PDB file of C-alpha atoms in Angstrom:
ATOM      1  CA  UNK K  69     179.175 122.320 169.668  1.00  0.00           C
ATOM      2  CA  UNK K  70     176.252 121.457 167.641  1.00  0.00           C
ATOM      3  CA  UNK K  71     175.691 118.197 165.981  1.00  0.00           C
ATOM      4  CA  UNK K  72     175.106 119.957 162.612  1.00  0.00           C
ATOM      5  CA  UNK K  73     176.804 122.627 161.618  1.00  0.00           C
ATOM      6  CA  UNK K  74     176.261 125.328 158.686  1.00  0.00           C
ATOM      7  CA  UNK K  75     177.805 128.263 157.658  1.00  0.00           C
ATOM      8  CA  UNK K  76     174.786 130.741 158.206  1.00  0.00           C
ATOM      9  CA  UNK K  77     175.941 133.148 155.573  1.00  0.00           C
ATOM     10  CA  UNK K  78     174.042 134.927 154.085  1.00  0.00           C
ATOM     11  CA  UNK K  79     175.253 134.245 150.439  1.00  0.00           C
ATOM     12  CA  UNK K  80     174.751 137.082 148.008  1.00  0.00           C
ATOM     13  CA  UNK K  81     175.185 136.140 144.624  1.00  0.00           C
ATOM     14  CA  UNK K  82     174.670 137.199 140.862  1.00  0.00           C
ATOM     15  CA  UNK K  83     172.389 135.406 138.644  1.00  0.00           C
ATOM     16  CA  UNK K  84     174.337 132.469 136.636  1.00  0.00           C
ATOM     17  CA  UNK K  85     177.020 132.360 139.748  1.00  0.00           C
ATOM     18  CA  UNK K  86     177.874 128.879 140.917  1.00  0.00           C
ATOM     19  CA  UNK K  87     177.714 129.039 144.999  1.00  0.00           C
ATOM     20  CA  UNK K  88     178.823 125.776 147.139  1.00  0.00           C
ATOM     21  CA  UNK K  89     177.725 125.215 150.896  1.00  0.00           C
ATOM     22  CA  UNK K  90     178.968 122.819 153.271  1.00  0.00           C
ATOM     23  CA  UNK K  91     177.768 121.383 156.754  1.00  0.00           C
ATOM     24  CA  UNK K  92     179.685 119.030 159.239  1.00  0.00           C
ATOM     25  CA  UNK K  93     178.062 117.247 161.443  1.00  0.00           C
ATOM     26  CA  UNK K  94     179.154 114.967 164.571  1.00  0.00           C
ATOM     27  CA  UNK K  95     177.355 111.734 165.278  1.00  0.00           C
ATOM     28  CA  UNK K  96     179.700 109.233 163.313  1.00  0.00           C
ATOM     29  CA  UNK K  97     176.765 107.224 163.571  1.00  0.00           C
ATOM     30  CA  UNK K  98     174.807 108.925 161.332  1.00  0.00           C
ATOM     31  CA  UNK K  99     173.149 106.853 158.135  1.00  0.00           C
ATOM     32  CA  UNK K 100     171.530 109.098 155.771  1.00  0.00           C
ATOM     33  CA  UNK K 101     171.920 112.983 154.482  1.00  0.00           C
ATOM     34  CA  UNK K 102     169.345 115.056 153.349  1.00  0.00           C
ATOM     35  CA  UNK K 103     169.560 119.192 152.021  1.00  0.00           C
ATOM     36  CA  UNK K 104     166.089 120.897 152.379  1.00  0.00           C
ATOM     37  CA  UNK K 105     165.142 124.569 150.763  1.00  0.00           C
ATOM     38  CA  UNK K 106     163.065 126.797 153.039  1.00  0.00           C
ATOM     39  CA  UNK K 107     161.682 129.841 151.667  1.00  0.00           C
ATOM     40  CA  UNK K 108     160.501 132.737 153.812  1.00  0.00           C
ATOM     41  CA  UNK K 109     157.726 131.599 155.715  1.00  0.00           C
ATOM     42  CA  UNK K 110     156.895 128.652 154.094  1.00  0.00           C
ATOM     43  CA  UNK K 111     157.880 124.790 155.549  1.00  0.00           C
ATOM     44  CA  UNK K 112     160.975 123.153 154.434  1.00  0.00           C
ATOM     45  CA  UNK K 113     160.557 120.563 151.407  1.00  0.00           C
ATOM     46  CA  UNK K 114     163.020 118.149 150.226  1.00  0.00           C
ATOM     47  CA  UNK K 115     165.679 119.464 147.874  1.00  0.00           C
ATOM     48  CA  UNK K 116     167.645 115.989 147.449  1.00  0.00           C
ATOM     49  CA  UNK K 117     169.326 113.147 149.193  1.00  0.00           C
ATOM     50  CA  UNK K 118     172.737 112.998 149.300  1.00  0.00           C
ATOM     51  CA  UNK K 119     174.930 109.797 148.799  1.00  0.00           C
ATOM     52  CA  UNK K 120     178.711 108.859 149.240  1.00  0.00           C
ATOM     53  CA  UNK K 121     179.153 108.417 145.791  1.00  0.00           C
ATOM     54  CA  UNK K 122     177.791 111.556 144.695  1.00  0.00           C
ATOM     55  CA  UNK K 123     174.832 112.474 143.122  1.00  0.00           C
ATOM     56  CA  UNK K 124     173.036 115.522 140.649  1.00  0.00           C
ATOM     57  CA  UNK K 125     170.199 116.978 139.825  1.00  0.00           C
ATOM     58  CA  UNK K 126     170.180 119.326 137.153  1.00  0.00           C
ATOM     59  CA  UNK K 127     171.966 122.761 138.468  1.00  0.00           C
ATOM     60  CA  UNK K 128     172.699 120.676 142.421  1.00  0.00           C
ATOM     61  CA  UNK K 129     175.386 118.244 142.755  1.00  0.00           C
ATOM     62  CA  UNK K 130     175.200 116.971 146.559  1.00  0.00           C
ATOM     63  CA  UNK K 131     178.025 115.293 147.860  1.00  0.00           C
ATOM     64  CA  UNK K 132     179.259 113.681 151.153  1.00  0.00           C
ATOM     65  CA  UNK K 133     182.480 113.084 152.871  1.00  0.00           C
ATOM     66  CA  UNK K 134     181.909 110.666 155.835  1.00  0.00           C
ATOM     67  CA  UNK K 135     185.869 110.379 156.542  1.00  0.00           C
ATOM     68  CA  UNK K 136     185.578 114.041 157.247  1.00  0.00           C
ATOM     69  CA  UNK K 137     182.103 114.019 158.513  1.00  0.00           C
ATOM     70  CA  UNK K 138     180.785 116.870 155.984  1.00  0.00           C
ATOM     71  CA  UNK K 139     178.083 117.439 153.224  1.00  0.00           C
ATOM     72  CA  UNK K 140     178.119 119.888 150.030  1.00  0.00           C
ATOM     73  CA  UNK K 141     175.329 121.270 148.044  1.00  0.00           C
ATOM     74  CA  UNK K 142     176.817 122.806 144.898  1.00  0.00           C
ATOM     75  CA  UNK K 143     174.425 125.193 143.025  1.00  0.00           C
ATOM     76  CA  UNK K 144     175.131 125.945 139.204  1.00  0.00           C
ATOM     77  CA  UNK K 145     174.334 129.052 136.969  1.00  0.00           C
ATOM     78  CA  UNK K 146     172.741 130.208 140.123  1.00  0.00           C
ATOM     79  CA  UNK K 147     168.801 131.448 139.378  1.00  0.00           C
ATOM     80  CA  UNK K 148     166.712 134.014 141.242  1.00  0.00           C
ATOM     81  CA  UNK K 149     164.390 131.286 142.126  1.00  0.00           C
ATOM     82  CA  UNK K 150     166.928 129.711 143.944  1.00  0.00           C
ATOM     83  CA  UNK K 151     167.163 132.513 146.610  1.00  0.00           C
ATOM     84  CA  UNK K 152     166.224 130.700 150.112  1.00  0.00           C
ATOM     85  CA  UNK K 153     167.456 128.831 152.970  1.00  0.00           C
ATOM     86  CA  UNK K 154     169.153 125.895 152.383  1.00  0.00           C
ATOM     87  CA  UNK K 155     169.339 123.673 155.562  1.00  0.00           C
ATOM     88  CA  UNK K 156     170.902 119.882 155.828  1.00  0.00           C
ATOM     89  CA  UNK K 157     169.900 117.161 157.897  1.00  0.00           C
ATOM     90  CA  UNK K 158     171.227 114.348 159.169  1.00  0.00           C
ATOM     91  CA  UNK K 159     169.556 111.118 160.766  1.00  0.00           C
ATOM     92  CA  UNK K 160     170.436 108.434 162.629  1.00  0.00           C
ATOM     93  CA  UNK K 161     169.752 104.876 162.353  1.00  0.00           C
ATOM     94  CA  UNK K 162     167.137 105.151 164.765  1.00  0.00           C
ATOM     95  CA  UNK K 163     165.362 107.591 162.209  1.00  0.00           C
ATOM     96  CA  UNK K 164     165.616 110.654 164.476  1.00  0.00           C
ATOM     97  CA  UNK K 165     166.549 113.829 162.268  1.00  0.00           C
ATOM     98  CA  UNK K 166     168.935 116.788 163.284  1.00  0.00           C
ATOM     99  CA  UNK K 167     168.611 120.247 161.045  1.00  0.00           C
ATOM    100  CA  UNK K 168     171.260 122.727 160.797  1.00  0.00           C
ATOM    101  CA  UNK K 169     170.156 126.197 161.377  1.00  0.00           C
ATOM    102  CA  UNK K 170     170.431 126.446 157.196  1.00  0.00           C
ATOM    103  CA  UNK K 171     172.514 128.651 155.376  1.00  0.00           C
ATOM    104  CA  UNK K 172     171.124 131.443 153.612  1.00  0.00           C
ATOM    105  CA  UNK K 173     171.382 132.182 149.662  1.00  0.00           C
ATOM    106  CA  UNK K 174     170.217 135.500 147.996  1.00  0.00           C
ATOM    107  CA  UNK K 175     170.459 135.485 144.192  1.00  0.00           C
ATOM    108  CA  UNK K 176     170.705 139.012 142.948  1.00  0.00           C
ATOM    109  CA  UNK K 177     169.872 140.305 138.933  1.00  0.00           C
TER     110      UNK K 177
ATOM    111  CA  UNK P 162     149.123 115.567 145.205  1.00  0.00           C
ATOM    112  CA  UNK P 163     149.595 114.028 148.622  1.00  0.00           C
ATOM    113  CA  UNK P 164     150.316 116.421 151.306  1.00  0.00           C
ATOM    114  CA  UNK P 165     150.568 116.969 155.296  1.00  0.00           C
ATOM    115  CA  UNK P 166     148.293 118.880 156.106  1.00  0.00           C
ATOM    116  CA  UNK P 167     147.722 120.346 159.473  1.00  0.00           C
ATOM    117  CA  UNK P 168     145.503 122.747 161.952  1.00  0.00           C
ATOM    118  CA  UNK P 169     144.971 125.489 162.995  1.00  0.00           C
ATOM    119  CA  UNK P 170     147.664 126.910 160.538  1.00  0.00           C
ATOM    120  CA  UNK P 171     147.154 130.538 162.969  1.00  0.00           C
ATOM    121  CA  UNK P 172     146.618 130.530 166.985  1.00  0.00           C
ATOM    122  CA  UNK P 173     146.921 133.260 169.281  1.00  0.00           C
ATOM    123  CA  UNK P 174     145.876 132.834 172.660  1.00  0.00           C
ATOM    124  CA  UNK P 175     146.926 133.763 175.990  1.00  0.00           C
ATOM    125  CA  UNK P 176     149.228 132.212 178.394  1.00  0.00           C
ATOM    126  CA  UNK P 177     147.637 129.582 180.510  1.00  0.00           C
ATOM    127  CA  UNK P 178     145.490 128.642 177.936  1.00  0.00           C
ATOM    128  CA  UNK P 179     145.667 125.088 176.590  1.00  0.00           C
ATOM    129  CA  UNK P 180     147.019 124.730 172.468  1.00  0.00           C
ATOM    130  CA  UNK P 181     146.059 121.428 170.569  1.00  0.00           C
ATOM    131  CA  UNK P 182     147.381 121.205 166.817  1.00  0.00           C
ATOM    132  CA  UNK P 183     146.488 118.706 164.514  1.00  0.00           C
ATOM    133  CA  UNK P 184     148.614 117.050 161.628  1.00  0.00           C
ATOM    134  CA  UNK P 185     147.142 114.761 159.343  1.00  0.00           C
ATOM    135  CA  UNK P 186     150.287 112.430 157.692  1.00  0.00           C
ATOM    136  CA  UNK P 187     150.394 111.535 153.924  1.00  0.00           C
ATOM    137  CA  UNK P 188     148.153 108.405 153.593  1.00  0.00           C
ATOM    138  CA  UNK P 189     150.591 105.808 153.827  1.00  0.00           C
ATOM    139  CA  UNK P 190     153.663 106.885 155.967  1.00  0.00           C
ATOM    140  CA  UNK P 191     154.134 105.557 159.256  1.00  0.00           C
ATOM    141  CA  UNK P 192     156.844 108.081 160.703  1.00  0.00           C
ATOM    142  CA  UNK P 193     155.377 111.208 161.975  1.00  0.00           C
ATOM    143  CA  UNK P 194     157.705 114.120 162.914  1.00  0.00           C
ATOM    144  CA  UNK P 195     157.338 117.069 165.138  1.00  0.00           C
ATOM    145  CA  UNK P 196     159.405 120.297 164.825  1.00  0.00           C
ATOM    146  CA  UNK P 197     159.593 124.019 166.659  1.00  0.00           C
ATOM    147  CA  UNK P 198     160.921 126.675 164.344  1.00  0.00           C
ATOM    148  CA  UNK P 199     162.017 129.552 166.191  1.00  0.00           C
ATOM    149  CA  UNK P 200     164.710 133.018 164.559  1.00  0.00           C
ATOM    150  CA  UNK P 201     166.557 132.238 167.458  1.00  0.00           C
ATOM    151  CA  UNK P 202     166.835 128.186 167.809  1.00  0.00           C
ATOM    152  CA  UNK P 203     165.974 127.202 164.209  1.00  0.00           C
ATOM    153  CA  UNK P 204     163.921 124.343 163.453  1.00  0.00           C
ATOM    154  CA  UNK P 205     163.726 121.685 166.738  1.00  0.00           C
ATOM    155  CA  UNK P 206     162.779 118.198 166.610  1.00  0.00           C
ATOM    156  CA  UNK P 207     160.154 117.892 169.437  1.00  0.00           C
ATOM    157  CA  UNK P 208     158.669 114.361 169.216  1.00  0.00           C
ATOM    158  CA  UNK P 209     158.570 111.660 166.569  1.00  0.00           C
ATOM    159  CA  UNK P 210     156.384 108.816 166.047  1.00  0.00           C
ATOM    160  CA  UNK P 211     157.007 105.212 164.024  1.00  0.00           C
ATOM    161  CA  UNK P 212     154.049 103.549 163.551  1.00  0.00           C
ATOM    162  CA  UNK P 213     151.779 105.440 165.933  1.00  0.00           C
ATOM    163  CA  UNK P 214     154.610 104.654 168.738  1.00  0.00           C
ATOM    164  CA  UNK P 215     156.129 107.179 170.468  1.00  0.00           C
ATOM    165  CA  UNK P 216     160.263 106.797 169.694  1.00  0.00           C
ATOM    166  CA  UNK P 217     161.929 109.887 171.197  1.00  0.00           C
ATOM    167  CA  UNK P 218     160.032 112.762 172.492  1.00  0.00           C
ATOM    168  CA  UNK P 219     163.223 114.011 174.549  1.00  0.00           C
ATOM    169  CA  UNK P 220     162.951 117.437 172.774  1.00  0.00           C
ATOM    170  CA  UNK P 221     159.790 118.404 174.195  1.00  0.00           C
ATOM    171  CA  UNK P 222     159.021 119.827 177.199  1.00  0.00           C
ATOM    172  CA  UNK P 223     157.372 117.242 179.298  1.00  0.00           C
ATOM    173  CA  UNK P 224     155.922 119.354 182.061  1.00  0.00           C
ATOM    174  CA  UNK P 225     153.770 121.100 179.239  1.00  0.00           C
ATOM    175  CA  UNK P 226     153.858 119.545 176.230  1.00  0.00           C
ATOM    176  CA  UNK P 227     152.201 115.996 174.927  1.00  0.00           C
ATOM    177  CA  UNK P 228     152.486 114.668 171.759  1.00  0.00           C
ATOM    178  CA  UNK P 229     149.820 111.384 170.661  1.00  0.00           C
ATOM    179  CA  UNK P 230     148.951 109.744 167.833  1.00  0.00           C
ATOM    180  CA  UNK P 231     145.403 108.523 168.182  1.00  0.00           C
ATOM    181  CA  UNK P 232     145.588 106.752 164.858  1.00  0.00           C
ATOM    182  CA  UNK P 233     147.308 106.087 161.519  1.00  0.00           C
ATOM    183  CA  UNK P 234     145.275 109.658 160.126  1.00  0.00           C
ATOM    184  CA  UNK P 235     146.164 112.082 163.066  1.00  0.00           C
ATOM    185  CA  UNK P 236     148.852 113.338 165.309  1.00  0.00           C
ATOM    186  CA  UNK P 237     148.291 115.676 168.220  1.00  0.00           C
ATOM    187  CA  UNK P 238     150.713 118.196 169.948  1.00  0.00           C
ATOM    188  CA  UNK P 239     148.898 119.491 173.093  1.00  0.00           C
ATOM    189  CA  UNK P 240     150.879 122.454 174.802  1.00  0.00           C
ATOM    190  CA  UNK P 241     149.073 123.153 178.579  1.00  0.00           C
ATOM    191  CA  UNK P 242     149.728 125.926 179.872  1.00  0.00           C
ATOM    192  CA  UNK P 243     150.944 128.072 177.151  1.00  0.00           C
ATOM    193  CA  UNK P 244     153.675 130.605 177.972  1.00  0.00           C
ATOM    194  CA  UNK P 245     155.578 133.155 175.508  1.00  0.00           C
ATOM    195  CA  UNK P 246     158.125 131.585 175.252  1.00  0.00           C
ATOM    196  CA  UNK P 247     156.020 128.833 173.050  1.00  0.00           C
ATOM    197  CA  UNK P 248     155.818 130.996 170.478  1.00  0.00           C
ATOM    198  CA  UNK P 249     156.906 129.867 167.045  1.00  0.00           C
ATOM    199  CA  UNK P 250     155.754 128.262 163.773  1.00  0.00           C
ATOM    200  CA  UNK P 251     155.453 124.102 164.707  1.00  0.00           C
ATOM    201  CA  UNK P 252     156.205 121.654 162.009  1.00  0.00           C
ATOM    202  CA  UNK P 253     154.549 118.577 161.248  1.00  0.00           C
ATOM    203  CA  UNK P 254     156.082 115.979 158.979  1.00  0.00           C
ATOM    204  CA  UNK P 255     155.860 112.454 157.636  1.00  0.00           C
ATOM    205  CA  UNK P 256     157.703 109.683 155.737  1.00  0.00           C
ATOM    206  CA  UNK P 257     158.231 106.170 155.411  1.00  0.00           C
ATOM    207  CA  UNK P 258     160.366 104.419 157.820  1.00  0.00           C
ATOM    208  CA  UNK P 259     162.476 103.042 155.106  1.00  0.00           C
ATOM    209  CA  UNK P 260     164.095 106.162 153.332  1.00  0.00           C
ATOM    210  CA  UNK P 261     164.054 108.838 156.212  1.00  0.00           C
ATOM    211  CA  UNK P 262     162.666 111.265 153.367  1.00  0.00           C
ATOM    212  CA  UNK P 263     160.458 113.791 154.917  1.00  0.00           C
ATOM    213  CA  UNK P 264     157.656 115.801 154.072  1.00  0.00           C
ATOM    214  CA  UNK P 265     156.286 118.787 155.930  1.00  0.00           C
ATOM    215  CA  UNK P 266     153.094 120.446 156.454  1.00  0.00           C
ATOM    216  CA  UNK P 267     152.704 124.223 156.077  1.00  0.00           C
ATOM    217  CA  UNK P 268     153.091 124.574 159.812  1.00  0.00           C
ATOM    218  CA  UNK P 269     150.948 126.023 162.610  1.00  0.00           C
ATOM    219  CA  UNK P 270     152.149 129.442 163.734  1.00  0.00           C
ATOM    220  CA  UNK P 271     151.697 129.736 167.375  1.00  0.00           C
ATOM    221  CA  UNK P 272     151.307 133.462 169.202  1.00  0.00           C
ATOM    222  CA  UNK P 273     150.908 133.480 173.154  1.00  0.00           C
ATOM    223  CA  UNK P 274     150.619 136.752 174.925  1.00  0.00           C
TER     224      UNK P 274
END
């Protein structure tokens, strides 16, 4: 099993859809949560962090669940822009970072 | 606008042949990431670095693969020999030790035939 799990999709969706995606991951230990967008080809940058009690940026809501051991990323009136991979990651104490193989949204007109 | 930057951001060479990339960290940061992104193994933490010191490298390769930090300004991956199974696009990335935020370069995409 791997530490971080994500539902690969892909996610096909129409413009102004709201689309949700989850990871688990395993290390109880783990301090701080992270989603990343990827776009084809490019390097991953830094979507938002994500705390326990919540938190929101514009169209993203990022939540986490450390009872359950699981992240959201909730995406609102869903743009074309937004079409990418959208990949959590979780650290450890320690610092060291574990990606999930991302989860992959395509925002159609 | 601060950036990771890092070279070459294209190599092809052949196998055997020794592969040194280059990452240059956001002026400031003193955690230094390195990552293998691959279709079949996504992205890979290799090696990273907290204040120029070495803190887990267990991802890498050792027989092959050495990862330094001569100073604050640059990070080294060295891959020697290269085989084909090295290819893939290799990540740099930085951040401050206090908020585990990280920033990547555009990556070095690595072809061995």
């Amino acid at each position: 099993r791997k530490e971080v799990e994500q539902d690969p999709g892909p996610f096909n969706v129409p413009e102004g859809a709201t689309v949700a995606f989850n990871c688990t991951y395993s290390n109880s230990a783990s301090q701080s949560f992270f989603w990343y967008r990827q776009d084809c080809r490019k390097e991953p940058k830094l979507l938002m962090s994500v705390y326990s009690s919540g938190n929101e940026d514009g169209r993203f809501t990022a939540q986490l669940n450390r009872a359950s051991q699981y992240i959201s990323l909730l995406i609102r009136d869903s743009k074309l822009s937004d079409s990418a991979t959208y990949l959590c990651v979780v650290n450890t104490n320690a610092g060291k970072s574990t990606f999930g193989d991302g989860t992959t949204l395509t925002v159609k007109p | 606008d601060a950036r990771v930057t890092q070279t070459p951001r294209h190599k092809v060479t052949e196998m055997g042949q020794e592969v040194t990339m280059r990452c240059q960290p956001i002026l400031g940061h003193n955690t230094v990431f390195w990552y293998r992104q691959t279709m079949m193994q996504g992205l890979e933490l290799l090696a990273y670095f907290r204040n120029r010191a070495p803190l887990d490298d267990s991802g890498m390769p050792k027989d092959r693969f050495s990862a330094e930090m001569p100073d604050a300004t640059l990070a080294t991956l060295k891959i020697q020999p290269s085989e084909p199974r090295d290819s893939a696009v290799y990540f740099c990335a930085s951040g401050s030790s206090g908020s585990y935020e990280q920033y990547f370069g555009p990556g070095t995409r690595l072809t061995v035939t």
